[in-house]
Tab-separated table of C-alpha atoms in Angstrom:
chain	number	residue	atom	x	y	z
A	1	ALA	CA	-43.131	22.735	-36.628
A	2	ASN	CA	-41.828	19.416	-37.894
A	3	ASP	CA	-44.372	16.706	-38.502
A	4	CYS	CA	-44.129	13.864	-36.002
A	5	LEU	CA	-45.117	10.348	-37.008
A	6	ILE	CA	-45.937	7.926	-34.200
A	7	ARG	CA	-46.207	4.202	-34.789
A	8	VAL	CA	-47.279	1.723	-32.135
A	9	VAL	CA	-45.735	-1.756	-32.101
A	10	HIS	CA	-47.349	-4.050	-29.573
A	11	PRO	CA	-45.578	-6.791	-27.609
A	12	GLY	CA	-45.889	-10.342	-28.852
A	13	ALA	CA	-46.550	-13.863	-27.632
A	14	ASP	CA	-44.419	-16.949	-28.164
A	15	VAL	CA	-46.783	-18.675	-30.586
A	16	ASP	CA	-44.456	-21.681	-30.778
A	17	LYS	CA	-44.932	-22.293	-27.065
A	18	PHE	CA	-48.528	-21.096	-26.697
A	19	THR	CA	-50.451	-23.247	-29.171
A	20	PRO	CA	-54.037	-24.540	-29.231
A	21	GLY	CA	-54.718	-27.908	-27.609
A	22	SER	CA	-56.931	-30.616	-29.049
A	23	GLY	CA	-60.026	-31.923	-27.294
A	24	ARG	CA	-58.141	-35.089	-26.388
A	25	ALA	CA	-55.265	-33.044	-24.958
A	26	THR	CA	-57.723	-30.982	-22.916
A	27	GLU	CA	-59.319	-34.102	-21.460
A	28	ARG	CA	-55.921	-35.522	-20.521
A	29	THR	CA	-54.784	-32.173	-19.133
A	30	ARG	CA	-57.821	-31.827	-16.908
A	31	ARG	CA	-57.401	-35.350	-15.623
A	32	GLU	CA	-53.759	-34.659	-14.756
A	33	LEU	CA	-54.695	-31.421	-12.982
A	34	GLY	CA	-57.573	-33.008	-11.080
A	35	ILE	CA	-60.266	-30.957	-12.812
A	36	PRO	CA	-63.571	-32.648	-13.747
A	37	PHE	CA	-63.665	-33.040	-17.512
A	38	LEU	CA	-67.248	-31.765	-17.872
A	39	ALA	CA	-66.780	-28.742	-15.599
A	40	LYS	CA	-67.177	-25.250	-17.023
A	41	VAL	CA	-63.827	-23.725	-16.113
A	42	VAL	CA	-62.995	-20.032	-15.909
A	43	GLY	CA	-59.323	-19.178	-15.460
A	44	PHE	CA	-57.482	-16.142	-14.157
A	45	VAL	CA	-53.735	-15.703	-14.613
A	46	GLY	CA	-51.803	-12.826	-13.126
A	47	ARG	CA	-50.593	-11.005	-10.075
A	48	LEU	CA	-53.082	-11.068	-7.215
A	49	GLN	CA	-53.571	-7.382	-6.544
A	50	ARG	CA	-56.368	-4.829	-6.786
A	51	LEU	CA	-55.269	-3.546	-10.205
A	52	LYS	CA	-55.830	-6.995	-11.772
A	53	ALA	CA	-59.299	-7.260	-10.140
A	54	PRO	CA	-59.443	-11.023	-9.448
A	55	ASP	CA	-62.108	-10.190	-6.852
A	56	VAL	CA	-64.414	-9.115	-9.705
A	57	LEU	CA	-64.107	-12.580	-11.205
A	58	LEU	CA	-64.872	-14.314	-7.899
A	59	ARG	CA	-67.926	-12.149	-7.247
A	60	ALA	CA	-69.162	-12.724	-10.804
A	61	ALA	CA	-68.541	-16.466	-10.699
A	62	ALA	CA	-70.186	-17.049	-7.297
A	63	PRO	CA	-73.830	-17.032	-8.531
A	64	LEU	CA	-72.880	-19.148	-11.552
A	65	ILE	CA	-71.225	-21.683	-9.263
A	66	GLU	CA	-74.232	-21.854	-6.967
A	67	ARG	CA	-76.658	-22.369	-9.851
A	68	SER	CA	-74.487	-25.135	-11.276
A	69	ARG	CA	-74.097	-27.159	-8.091
A	70	GLY	CA	-75.389	-30.689	-8.473
A	71	GLY	CA	-75.542	-30.389	-12.252
A	72	ASP	CA	-73.668	-32.299	-14.918
A	73	ARG	CA	-71.430	-29.328	-15.755
A	74	PRO	CA	-70.467	-27.475	-12.562
A	75	VAL	CA	-68.688	-24.129	-12.803
A	76	ARG	CA	-65.148	-24.073	-11.473
A	77	VAL	CA	-62.566	-21.272	-11.172
A	78	LEU	CA	-58.785	-21.525	-11.536
A	79	ILE	CA	-56.636	-18.691	-10.217
A	80	VAL	CA	-52.983	-18.951	-11.203
A	81	GLY	CA	-50.622	-16.423	-9.634
A	82	GLY	CA	-49.370	-14.982	-6.378
A	83	PRO	CA	-49.786	-11.785	-4.348
A	84	SER	CA	-47.898	-8.761	-5.635
A	85	GLY	CA	-47.875	-5.013	-5.060
A	86	SER	CA	-51.002	-3.989	-3.141
A	87	GLY	CA	-51.890	-7.669	-2.748
A	88	LEU	CA	-48.928	-8.221	-0.411
A	89	ASP	CA	-50.743	-6.343	2.358
A	90	LYS	CA	-53.321	-9.126	2.608
A	91	PRO	CA	-51.875	-12.143	0.763
A	92	LEU	CA	-54.814	-14.421	1.614
A	93	ALA	CA	-57.567	-11.876	0.932
A	94	LEU	CA	-58.778	-13.676	-2.196
A	95	GLN	CA	-59.033	-17.016	-0.398
A	96	ALA	CA	-60.986	-15.252	2.353
A	97	LEU	CA	-63.340	-13.749	-0.232
A	98	ALA	CA	-63.912	-17.163	-1.818
A	99	ARG	CA	-64.758	-18.535	1.611
A	100	GLU	CA	-67.087	-15.595	2.321
A	101	LEU	CA	-68.871	-16.164	-0.992
A	102	GLY	CA	-69.247	-19.868	-0.241
A	103	VAL	CA	-67.235	-21.021	-3.257
A	104	LYS	CA	-63.868	-21.912	-1.722
A	105	ASP	CA	-64.437	-25.609	-2.476
A	106	VAL	CA	-64.509	-25.055	-6.252
A	107	VAL	CA	-61.860	-22.340	-6.598
A	108	ASP	CA	-58.359	-23.695	-7.188
A	109	PHE	CA	-55.526	-21.377	-6.164
A	110	VAL	CA	-52.348	-22.259	-8.041
A	111	PRO	CA	-48.960	-20.622	-7.269
A	112	PRO	CA	-47.139	-18.885	-10.134
A	113	VAL	CA	-45.997	-21.325	-12.824
A	114	SER	CA	-43.435	-21.202	-15.629
A	115	ARG	CA	-44.432	-20.095	-19.127
A	116	ARG	CA	-44.054	-23.679	-20.293
A	117	GLU	CA	-46.510	-24.873	-17.622
A	118	LEU	CA	-48.860	-21.964	-18.194
A	119	VAL	CA	-50.023	-23.224	-21.570
A	120	THR	CA	-51.225	-26.398	-19.826
A	121	TRP	CA	-53.454	-24.343	-17.536
A	122	PHE	CA	-54.797	-22.385	-20.501
A	123	HIS	CA	-55.725	-25.677	-22.167
A	124	ALA	CA	-57.571	-26.740	-19.018
A	125	THR	CA	-59.874	-23.712	-19.078
A	126	ASP	CA	-62.894	-22.897	-21.221
A	127	VAL	CA	-62.506	-19.141	-20.811
A	128	VAL	CA	-59.798	-16.869	-19.391
A	129	ALA	CA	-61.003	-13.768	-17.541
A	130	VAL	CA	-58.939	-10.562	-17.562
A	131	PRO	CA	-60.961	-8.084	-15.463
A	132	SER	CA	-58.083	-5.635	-14.888
A	133	HIS	CA	-58.799	-2.015	-14.036
A	134	SER	CA	-55.884	-1.001	-16.266
A	135	GLU	CA	-53.605	-2.768	-18.776
A	136	SER	CA	-51.032	-1.201	-21.080
A	137	PHE	CA	-51.505	-4.164	-23.445
A	138	GLY	CA	-52.512	-7.481	-21.870
A	139	LEU	CA	-49.928	-10.205	-22.409
A	140	VAL	CA	-52.036	-12.823	-20.607
A	141	ALA	CA	-54.877	-12.155	-23.044
A	142	ILE	CA	-52.709	-12.701	-26.115
A	143	GLU	CA	-51.024	-15.800	-24.642
A	144	ALA	CA	-54.406	-17.320	-23.781
A	145	SER	CA	-55.614	-16.486	-27.290
A	146	ALA	CA	-52.547	-18.134	-28.833
A	147	SER	CA	-53.418	-21.222	-26.776
A	148	GLY	CA	-56.870	-21.291	-28.369
A	149	THR	CA	-58.692	-20.169	-25.237
A	150	PRO	CA	-61.120	-17.252	-25.647
A	151	VAL	CA	-60.830	-14.278	-23.308
A	152	VAL	CA	-63.432	-12.236	-21.471
A	153	ALA	CA	-61.715	-8.945	-20.685
A	154	ALA	CA	-62.397	-5.477	-19.370
A	155	ALA	CA	-62.573	-2.916	-22.168
A	156	VAL	CA	-59.621	-0.918	-20.850
A	157	GLY	CA	-56.161	0.062	-22.068
A	158	GLY	CA	-54.696	-2.270	-24.639
A	159	LEU	CA	-57.030	-5.183	-23.931
A	160	PRO	CA	-59.365	-4.527	-26.895
A	161	THR	CA	-56.315	-4.848	-29.164
A	162	ALA	CA	-55.022	-7.947	-27.381
A	163	VAL	CA	-58.441	-9.665	-27.481
A	164	GLY	CA	-59.464	-8.713	-31.016
A	165	ASP	CA	-62.307	-10.850	-32.370
A	166	GLY	CA	-61.293	-13.858	-30.273
A	167	GLY	CA	-63.118	-12.944	-27.097
A	168	VAL	CA	-65.616	-10.718	-25.328
A	169	LEU	CA	-65.111	-7.228	-23.898
A	170	VAL	CA	-67.008	-6.028	-20.829
A	171	ASP	CA	-67.564	-2.357	-20.041
A	172	GLY	CA	-66.839	-1.638	-16.393
A	173	HIS	CA	-66.311	-3.961	-13.451
A	174	ASP	CA	-69.813	-4.653	-12.187
A	175	PRO	CA	-69.816	-8.327	-11.107
A	176	ALA	CA	-73.412	-8.682	-12.331
A	177	ALA	CA	-72.400	-7.634	-15.863
A	178	TRP	CA	-69.431	-9.984	-15.744
A	179	ALA	CA	-71.634	-12.833	-14.516
A	180	GLN	CA	-73.995	-12.265	-17.440
A	181	GLU	CA	-71.213	-12.339	-20.044
A	182	LEU	CA	-69.496	-15.368	-18.501
A	183	ALA	CA	-72.749	-17.309	-18.210
A	184	ALA	CA	-73.699	-16.596	-21.830
A	185	LEU	CA	-70.335	-17.870	-23.023
A	186	LEU	CA	-70.064	-20.897	-20.736
A	187	ASP	CA	-73.554	-22.019	-21.766
A	188	ASP	CA	-72.592	-21.930	-25.453
A	189	PRO	CA	-69.797	-24.471	-26.192
A	190	PRO	CA	-69.983	-23.963	-29.989
A	191	ARG	CA	-69.378	-20.242	-29.473
A	192	ILE	CA	-66.418	-21.025	-27.213
A	193	ASP	CA	-64.970	-23.235	-29.934
A	194	GLU	CA	-65.479	-20.581	-32.612
A	195	LEU	CA	-63.971	-17.821	-30.477
A	196	GLY	CA	-61.061	-20.116	-29.628
A	197	ARG	CA	-60.311	-20.567	-33.331
A	198	ARG	CA	-60.559	-16.830	-33.923
A	199	ALA	CA	-58.351	-16.152	-30.893
A	200	ALA	CA	-55.598	-18.434	-32.181
A	201	ARG	CA	-55.691	-16.755	-35.603
A	202	HIS	CA	-55.672	-13.304	-34.034
A	203	ALA	CA	-52.655	-14.190	-31.892
A	204	GLN	CA	-50.628	-15.019	-34.991
A	205	ASP	CA	-50.686	-11.307	-35.833
A	206	HIS	CA	-49.179	-10.630	-32.401
A	207	SER	CA	-46.313	-13.101	-32.415
A	208	TRP	CA	-42.831	-11.872	-31.531
A	209	ASP	CA	-41.852	-12.367	-35.179
A	210	ALA	CA	-44.706	-10.115	-36.243
A	211	SER	CA	-43.704	-7.524	-33.628
A	212	VAL	CA	-40.109	-7.513	-34.876
A	213	ASP	CA	-41.264	-7.167	-38.496
A	214	LYS	CA	-43.456	-4.194	-37.562
A	215	LEU	CA	-40.630	-2.597	-35.576
A	216	LEU	CA	-38.219	-2.942	-38.482
A	217	ALA	CA	-40.795	-1.568	-40.896
A	218	ALA	CA	-41.373	1.423	-38.610
A	219	SER	CA	-37.634	2.108	-38.340
A	220	ARG	CA	-37.288	2.165	-42.147
A	221	SER	CA	-40.202	4.522	-42.760
């Protein structure tokens, strides 16, 4: 039998568009988006459907939100995206869950935005959550990383590759485990800053230019 060589070339992110923001830019961005500057903000970006598991994030964030109420740094959740696939059956299910959990007042639901606008939302968050049940790669994770925002992601599919050393991986989808990981990160701003720097460096290895270079190298070998 002939030997078969398989090389994997991952998708890339537009690292010219998705770039880290400065502290000053983050403060201005939050003010423009109506988000309290001192809030601890967890973001979710993606299609609102069961596969992407935004419900896991809401259930994990609910106890953190309740514990932070009345404090100087309340926890807030941003969900950017619209219903798709299985989510079209019940397009307002996530809003209903937020209401059921008693956190609707601090969960911002934002309709899908352009890629150019998306980087602004990444800059407004402390951490981006990617709790998907399955991901072939995880473009949101690498775009958030390129923006200097660390990712907390499920350890499935291509997400470990997309996250690299610029975030945290969670085994499984137990909201209690997710709450523990999110709380540990949100309570440690220096760690967020360090992971954000690592995330931005990691994303440079997954730019579209890097992907093209790897593809060309594979085709020549």
